[in-house]
N, CA and C of each residue as an Amber inpcrd file, in Angstrom:
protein
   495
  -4.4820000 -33.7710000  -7.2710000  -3.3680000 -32.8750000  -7.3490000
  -3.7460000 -31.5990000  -8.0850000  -4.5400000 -31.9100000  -9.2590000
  -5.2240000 -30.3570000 -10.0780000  -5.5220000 -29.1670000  -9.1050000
  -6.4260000 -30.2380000  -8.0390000  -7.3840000 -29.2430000  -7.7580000
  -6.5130000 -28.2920000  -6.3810000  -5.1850000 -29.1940000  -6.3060000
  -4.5530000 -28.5700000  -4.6900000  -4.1540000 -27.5150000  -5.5520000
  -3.7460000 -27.8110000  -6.9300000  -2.5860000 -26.1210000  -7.4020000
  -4.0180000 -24.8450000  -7.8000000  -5.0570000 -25.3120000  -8.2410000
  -6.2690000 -24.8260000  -8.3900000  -6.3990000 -23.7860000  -6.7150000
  -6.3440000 -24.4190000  -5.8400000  -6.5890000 -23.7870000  -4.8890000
  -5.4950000 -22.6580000  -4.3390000  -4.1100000 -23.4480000  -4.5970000
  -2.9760000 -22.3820000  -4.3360000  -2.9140000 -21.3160000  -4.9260000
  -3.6700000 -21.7960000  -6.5240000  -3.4010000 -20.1830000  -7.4290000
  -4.7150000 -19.3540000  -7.2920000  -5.4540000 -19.8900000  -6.6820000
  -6.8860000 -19.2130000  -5.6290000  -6.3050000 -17.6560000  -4.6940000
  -5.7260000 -18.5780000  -3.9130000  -5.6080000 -18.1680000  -2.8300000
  -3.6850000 -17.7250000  -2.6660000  -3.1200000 -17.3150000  -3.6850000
  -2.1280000 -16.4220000  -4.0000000  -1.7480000 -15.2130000  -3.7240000
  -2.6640000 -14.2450000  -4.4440000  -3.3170000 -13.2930000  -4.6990000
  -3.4420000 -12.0710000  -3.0800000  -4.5240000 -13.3480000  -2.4550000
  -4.6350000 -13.1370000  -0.9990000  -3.9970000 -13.4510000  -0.1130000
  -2.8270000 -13.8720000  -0.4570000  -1.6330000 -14.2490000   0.5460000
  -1.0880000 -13.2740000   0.3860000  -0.7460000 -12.7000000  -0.5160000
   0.2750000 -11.9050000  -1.3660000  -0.2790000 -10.5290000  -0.6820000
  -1.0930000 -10.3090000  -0.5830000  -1.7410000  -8.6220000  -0.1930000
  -1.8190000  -9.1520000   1.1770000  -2.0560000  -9.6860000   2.2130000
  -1.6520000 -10.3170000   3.3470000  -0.1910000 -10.3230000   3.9640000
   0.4210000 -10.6860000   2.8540000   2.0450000 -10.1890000   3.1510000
   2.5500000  -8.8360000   3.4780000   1.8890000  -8.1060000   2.4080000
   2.6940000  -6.9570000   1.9650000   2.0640000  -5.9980000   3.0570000
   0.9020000  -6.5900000   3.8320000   0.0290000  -5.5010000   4.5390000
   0.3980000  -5.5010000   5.9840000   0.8480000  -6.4100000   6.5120000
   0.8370000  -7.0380000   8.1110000   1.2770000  -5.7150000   9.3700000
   1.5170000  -5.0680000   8.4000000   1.6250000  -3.9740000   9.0540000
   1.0580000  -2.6800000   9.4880000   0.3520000  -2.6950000   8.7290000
  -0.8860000  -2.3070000   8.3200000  -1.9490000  -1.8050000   9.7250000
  -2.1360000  -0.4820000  10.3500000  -2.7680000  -0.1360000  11.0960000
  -3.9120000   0.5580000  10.7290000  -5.0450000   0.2720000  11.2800000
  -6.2720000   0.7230000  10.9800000  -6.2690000   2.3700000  10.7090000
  -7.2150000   3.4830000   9.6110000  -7.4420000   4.4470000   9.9310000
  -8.0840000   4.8210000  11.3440000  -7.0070000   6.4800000  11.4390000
  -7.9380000   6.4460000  12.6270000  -7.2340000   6.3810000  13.7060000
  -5.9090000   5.3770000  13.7480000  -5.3250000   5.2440000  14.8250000
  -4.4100000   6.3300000  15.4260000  -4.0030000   6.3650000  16.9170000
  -2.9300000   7.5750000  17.1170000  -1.8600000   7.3060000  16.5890000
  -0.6200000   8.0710000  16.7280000   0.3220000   7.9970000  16.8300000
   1.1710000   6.9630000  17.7240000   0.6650000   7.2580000  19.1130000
   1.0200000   6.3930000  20.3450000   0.3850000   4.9290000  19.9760000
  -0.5590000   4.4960000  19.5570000  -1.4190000   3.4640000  19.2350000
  -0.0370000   2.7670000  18.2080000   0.0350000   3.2570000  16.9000000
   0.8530000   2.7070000  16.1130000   2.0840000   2.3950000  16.4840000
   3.1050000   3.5220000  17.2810000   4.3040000   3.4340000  18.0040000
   4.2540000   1.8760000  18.4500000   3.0110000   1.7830000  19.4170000
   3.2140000   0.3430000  20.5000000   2.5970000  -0.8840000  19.8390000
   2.1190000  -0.7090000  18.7760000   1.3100000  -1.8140000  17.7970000
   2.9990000  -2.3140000  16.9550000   3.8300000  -1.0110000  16.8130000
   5.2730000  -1.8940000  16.0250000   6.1840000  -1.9960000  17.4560000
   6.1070000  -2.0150000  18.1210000   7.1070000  -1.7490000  19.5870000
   6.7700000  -3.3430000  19.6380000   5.8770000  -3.9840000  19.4850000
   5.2060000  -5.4580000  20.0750000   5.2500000  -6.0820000  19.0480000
   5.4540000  -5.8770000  17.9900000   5.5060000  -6.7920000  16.7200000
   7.2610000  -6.7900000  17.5610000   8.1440000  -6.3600000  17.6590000
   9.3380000  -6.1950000  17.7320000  10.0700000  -6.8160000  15.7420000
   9.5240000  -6.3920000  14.4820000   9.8380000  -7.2450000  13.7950000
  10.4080000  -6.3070000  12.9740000  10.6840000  -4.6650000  13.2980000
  10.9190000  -4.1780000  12.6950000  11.7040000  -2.6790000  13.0250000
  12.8670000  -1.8530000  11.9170000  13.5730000  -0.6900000  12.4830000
  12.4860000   0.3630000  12.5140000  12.1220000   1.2600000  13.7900000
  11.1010000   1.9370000  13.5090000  11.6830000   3.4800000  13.9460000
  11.3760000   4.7280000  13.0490000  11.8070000   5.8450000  13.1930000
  10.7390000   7.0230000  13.0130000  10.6350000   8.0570000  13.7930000
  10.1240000   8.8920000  13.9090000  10.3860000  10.1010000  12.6970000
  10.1510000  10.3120000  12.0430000  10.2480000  11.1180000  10.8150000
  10.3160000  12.4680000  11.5030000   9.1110000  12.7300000  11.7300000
   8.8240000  14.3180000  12.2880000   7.7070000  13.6860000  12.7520000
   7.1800000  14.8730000  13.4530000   5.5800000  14.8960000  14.3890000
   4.5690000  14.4470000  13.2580000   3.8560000  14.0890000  12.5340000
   3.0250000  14.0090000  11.4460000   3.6610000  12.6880000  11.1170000
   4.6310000  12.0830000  10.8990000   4.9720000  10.7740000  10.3280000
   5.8800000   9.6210000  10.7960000   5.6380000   8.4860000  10.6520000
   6.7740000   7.4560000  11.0040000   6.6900000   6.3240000  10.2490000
   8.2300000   6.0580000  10.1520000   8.8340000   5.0560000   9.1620000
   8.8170000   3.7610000  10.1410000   8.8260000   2.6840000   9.3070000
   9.4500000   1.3060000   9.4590000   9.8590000   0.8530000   8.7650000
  10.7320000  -0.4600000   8.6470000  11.3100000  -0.9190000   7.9150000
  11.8890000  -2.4300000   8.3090000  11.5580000  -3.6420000   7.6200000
  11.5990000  -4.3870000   7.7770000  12.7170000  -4.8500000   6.4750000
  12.8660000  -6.4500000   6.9140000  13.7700000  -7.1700000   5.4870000
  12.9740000  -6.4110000   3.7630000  12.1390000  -6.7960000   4.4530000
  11.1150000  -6.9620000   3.1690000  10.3720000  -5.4760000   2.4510000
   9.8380000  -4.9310000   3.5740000   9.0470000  -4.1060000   3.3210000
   9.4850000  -2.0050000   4.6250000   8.8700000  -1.5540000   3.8790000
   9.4250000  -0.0070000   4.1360000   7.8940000   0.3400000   4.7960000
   7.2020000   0.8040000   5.3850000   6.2470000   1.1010000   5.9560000
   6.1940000   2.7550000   6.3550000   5.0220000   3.4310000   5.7560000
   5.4050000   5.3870000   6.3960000   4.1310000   5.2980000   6.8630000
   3.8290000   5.8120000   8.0940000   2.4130000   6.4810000   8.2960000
   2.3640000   7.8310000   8.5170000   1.1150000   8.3360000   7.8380000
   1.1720000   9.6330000   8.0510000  -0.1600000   9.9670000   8.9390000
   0.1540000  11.0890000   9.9630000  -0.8160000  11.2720000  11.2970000
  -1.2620000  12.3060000  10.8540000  -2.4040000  12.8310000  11.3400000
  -3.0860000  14.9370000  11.6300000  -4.2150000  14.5980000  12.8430000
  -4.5390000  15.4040000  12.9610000  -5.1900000  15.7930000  14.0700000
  -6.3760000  14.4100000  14.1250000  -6.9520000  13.9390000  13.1970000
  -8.2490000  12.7450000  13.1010000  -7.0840000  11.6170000  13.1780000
  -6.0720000  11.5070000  13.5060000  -4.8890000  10.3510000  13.3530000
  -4.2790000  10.3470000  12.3310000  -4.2760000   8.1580000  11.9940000
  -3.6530000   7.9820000  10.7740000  -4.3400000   8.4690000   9.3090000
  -4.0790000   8.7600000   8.8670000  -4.7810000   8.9840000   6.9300000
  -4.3180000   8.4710000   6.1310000  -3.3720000   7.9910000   6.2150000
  -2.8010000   7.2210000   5.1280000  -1.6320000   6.6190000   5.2890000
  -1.0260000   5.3910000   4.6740000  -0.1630000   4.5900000   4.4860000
   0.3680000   4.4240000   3.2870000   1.9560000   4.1720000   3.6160000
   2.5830000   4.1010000   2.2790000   3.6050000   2.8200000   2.2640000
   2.8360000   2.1480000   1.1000000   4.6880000   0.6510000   1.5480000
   4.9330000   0.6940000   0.3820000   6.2180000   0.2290000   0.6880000
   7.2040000  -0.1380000  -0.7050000   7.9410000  -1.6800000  -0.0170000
   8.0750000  -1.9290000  -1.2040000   8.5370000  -3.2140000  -1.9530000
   9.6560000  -3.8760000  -2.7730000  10.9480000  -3.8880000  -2.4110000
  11.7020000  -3.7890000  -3.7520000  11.5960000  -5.1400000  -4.1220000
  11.8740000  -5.7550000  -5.2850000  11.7500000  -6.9390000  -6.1190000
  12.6900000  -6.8750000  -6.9060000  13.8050000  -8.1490000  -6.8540000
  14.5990000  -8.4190000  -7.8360000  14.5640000  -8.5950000  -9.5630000
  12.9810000  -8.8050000  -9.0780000  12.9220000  -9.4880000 -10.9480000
  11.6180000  -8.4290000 -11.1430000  11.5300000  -8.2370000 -12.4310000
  10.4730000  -7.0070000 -12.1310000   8.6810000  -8.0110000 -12.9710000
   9.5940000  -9.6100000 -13.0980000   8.0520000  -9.9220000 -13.0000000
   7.2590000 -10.8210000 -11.7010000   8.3030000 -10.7540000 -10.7360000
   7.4520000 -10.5720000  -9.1990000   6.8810000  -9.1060000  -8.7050000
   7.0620000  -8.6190000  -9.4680000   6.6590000  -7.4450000  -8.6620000
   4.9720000  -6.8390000  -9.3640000   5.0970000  -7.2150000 -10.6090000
   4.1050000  -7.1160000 -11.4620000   2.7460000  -8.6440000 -11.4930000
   3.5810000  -9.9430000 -11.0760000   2.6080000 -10.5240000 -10.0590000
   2.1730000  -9.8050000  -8.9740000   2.6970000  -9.3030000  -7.6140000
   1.7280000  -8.7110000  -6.8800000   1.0300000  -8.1950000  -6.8260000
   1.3960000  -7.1640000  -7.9540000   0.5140000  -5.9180000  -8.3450000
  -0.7510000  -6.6220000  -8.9970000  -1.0670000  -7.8180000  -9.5710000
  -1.9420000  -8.1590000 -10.0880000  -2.6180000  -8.8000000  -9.2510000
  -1.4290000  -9.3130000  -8.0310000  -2.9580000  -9.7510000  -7.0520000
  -3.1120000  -8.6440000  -6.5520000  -3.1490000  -7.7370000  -6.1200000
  -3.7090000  -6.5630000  -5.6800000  -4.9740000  -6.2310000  -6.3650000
  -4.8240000  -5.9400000  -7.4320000  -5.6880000  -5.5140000  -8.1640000
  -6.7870000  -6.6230000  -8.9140000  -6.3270000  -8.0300000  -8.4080000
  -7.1990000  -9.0010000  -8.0850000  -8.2160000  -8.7600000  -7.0340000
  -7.4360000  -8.5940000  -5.7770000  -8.3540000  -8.5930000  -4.3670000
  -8.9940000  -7.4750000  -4.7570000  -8.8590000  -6.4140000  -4.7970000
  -9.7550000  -5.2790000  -5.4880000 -11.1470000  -5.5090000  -5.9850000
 -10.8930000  -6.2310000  -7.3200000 -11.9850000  -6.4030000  -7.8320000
 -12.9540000  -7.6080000  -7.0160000 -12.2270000  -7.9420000  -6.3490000
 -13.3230000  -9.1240000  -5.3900000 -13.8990000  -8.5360000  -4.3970000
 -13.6380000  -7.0760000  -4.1970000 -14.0350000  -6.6920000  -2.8810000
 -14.8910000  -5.5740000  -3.3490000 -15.3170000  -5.4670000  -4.9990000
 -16.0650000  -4.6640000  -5.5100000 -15.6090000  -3.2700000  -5.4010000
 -14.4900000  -3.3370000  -5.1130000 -13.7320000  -1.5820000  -5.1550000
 -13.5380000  -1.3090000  -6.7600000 -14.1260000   0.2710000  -6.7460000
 -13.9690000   0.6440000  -8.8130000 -12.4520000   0.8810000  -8.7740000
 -12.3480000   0.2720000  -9.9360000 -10.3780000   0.1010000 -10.1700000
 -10.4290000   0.8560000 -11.4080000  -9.0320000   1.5440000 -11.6590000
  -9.0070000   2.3810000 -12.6530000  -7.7190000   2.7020000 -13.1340000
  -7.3640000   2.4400000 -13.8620000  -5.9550000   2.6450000 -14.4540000
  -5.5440000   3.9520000 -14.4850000  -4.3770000   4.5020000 -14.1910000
  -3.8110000   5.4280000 -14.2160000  -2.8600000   5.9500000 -15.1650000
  -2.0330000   7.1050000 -15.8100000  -1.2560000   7.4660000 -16.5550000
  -0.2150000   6.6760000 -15.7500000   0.4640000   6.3270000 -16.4610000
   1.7160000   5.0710000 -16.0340000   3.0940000   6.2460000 -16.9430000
   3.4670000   6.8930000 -16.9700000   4.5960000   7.4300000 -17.3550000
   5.7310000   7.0990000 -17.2930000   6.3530000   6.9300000 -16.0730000
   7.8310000   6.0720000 -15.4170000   7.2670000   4.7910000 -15.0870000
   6.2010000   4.3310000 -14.5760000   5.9910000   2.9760000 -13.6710000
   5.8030000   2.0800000 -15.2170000   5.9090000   1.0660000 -14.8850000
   5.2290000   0.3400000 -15.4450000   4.2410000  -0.2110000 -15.3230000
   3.4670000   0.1000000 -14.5430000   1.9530000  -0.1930000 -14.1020000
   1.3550000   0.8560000 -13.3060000   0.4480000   1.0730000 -13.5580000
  -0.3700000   1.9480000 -12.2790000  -2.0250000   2.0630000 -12.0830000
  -2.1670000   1.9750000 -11.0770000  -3.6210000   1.9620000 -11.0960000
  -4.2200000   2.1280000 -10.0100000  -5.2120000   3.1470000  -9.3480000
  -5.8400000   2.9510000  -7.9160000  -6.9850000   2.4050000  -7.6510000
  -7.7000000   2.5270000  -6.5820000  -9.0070000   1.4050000  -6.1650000
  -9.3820000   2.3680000  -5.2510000 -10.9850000   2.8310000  -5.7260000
 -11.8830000   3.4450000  -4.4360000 -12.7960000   1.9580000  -3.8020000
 -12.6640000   1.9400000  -2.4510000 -12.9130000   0.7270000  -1.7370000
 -13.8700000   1.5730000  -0.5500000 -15.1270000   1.8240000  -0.9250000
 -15.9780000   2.8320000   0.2570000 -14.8570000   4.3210000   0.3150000
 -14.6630000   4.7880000   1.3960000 -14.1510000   5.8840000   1.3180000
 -12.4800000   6.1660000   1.6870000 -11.8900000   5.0210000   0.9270000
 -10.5730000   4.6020000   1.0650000  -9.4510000   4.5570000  -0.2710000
  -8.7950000   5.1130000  -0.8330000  -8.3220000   5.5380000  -2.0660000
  -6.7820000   4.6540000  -1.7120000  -6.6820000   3.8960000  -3.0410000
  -5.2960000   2.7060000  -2.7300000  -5.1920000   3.2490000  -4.0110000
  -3.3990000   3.2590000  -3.9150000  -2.7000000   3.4910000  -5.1280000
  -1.5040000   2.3980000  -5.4860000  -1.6150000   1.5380000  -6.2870000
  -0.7470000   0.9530000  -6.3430000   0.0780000   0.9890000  -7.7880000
   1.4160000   1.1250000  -7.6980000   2.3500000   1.0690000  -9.0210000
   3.5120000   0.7240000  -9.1140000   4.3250000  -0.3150000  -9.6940000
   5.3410000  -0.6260000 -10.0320000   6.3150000   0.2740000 -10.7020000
   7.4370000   0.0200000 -10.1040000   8.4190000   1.3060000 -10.9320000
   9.9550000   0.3870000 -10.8070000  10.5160000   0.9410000 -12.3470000
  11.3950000  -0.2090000 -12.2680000  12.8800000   0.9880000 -11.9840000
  13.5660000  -0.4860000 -11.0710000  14.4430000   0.4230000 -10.8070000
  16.1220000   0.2740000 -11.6010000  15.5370000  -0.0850000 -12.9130000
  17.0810000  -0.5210000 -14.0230000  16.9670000  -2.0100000 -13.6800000
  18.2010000  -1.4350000 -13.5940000  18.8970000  -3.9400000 -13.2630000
  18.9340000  -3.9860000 -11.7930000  18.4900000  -3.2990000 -11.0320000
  18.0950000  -3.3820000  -9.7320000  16.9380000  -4.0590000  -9.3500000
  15.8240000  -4.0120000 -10.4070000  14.8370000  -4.5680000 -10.1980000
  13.5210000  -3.6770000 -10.1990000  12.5810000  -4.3140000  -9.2670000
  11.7070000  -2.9700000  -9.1620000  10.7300000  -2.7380000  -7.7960000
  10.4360000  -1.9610000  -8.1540000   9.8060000  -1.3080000  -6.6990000
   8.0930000  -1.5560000  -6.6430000   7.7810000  -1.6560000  -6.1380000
   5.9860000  -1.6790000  -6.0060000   5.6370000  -0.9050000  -4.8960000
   5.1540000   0.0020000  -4.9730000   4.8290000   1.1110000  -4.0010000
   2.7070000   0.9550000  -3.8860000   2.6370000   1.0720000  -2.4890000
   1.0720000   0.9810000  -2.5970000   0.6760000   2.0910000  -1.4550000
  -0.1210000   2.8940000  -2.1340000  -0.4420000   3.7320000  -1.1730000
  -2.0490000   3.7350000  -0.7100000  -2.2890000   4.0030000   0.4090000
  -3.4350000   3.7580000   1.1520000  -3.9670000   5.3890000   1.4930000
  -5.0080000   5.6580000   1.2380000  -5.4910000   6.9980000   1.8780000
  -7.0580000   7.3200000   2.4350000  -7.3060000   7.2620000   3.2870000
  -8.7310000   7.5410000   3.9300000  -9.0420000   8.7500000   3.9430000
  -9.7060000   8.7670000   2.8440000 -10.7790000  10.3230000   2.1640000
 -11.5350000  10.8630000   3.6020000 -11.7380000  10.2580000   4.6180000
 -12.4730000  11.3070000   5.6020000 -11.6760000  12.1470000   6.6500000
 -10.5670000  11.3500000   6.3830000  -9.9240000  11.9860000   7.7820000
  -8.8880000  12.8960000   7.1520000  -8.3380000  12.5250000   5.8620000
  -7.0080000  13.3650000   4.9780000  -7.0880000  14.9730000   5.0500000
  -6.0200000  15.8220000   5.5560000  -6.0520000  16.6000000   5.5810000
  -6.7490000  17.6720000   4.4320000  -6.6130000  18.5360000   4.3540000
  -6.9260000  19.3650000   2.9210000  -5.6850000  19.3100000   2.0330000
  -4.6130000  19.2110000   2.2990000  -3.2580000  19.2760000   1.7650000
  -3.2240000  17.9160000   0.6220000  -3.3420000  16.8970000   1.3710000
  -3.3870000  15.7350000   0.8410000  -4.3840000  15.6430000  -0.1090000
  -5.6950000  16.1970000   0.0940000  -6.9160000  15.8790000  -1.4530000
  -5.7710000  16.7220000  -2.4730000  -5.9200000  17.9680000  -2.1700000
  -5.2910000  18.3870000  -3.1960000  -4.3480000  18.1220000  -3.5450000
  -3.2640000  17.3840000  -3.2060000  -2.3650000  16.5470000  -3.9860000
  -2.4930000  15.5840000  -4.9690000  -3.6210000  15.0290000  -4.4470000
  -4.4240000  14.2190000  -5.5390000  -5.6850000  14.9740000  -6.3760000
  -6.0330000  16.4320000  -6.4290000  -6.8970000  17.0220000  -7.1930000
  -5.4440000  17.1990000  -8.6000000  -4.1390000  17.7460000  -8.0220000
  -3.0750000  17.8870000  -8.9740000  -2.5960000  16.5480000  -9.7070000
  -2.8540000  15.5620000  -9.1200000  -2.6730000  14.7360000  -9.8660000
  -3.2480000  14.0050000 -10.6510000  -4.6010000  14.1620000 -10.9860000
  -5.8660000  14.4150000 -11.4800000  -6.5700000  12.4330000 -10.8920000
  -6.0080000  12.1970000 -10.0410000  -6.5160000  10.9130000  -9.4490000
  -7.9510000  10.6540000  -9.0050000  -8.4430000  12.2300000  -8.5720000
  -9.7050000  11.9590000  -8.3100000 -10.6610000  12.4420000  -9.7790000
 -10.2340000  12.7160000 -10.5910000 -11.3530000  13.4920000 -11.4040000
 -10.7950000  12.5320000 -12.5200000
């Protein structure tokens, strides 16, 4: 019996970032590609933002992709959580799988969140941070960004936010 909860609290972590991701379309992809990749999941409300972006939204999870000319560049999910120490479990398996996948992890100025921290994973920049939302609970927001294809707009959003330096 040790060794079954041994294995569950193994393999948590990686369920947990498995969950939160399933939606999750490769960099790179079109627009049209992603459209029919959630059209066939049928599992979720999906909306066209503007030309450059689209929302989803499931029970669970909020999904944005953002497109430019090389495709997708980045992904954004959110999370809300009733109790704000589920939400600060995920975030730790996150930043579990991270370190197993040898991505440099690095804590961030946490100001409003209560956690923050991103992961360079090869040429792929993840931001993940908890933010509480009162007695509502809290939010876990994870953002995904592929450094080759990101517009110029986007580095420098993150040169201002001093994420890369």
């Amino acid at each position: 019996m040790k060794k079954f909860f041994t294995i569950a609290a193994a393999f948590l972590p990686l369920c947990s970032l498995i969950a939160q991701t399933y939606l999750n379309q490769p960099f790179g992809s079109t627009k049209t590609q992603v459209l029919e990749f959630l059209k066939s999941r049928n599992l979720s409300r999906t909306s066209v933002v503007d030309e450059s972006s689209v929302t989803t939204t499931t029970e669970s999870y909020t999904v944005t992709y953002h497109f430019d000319e090389g495709g997708l560049y980045k992904l954004e999910t959110q999370r809300d959580f009733p109790a704000g120490k589920e939400a600060v479990k995920a975030l730790e398996g996150f930043r579990d799988q991270f370190q197993r996948e040898n991505a440099v992890v690095m804590e961030l100025n946490a100001e409003k969140e209560l956690t923050r921290f991103a992961a360079l994973s090869g040429r792929e920049l993840h931001e993940v941070r908890a933010v509480s939302l009162g007695k509502n609970g809290t939010q876990l927001r994870i953002m995904a960004l592929d450094l080759d294809r990101s517009p110029n707009e986007a580095v420098a959003d993150l040169r201002q936010d001093n994420m890369l330096f």
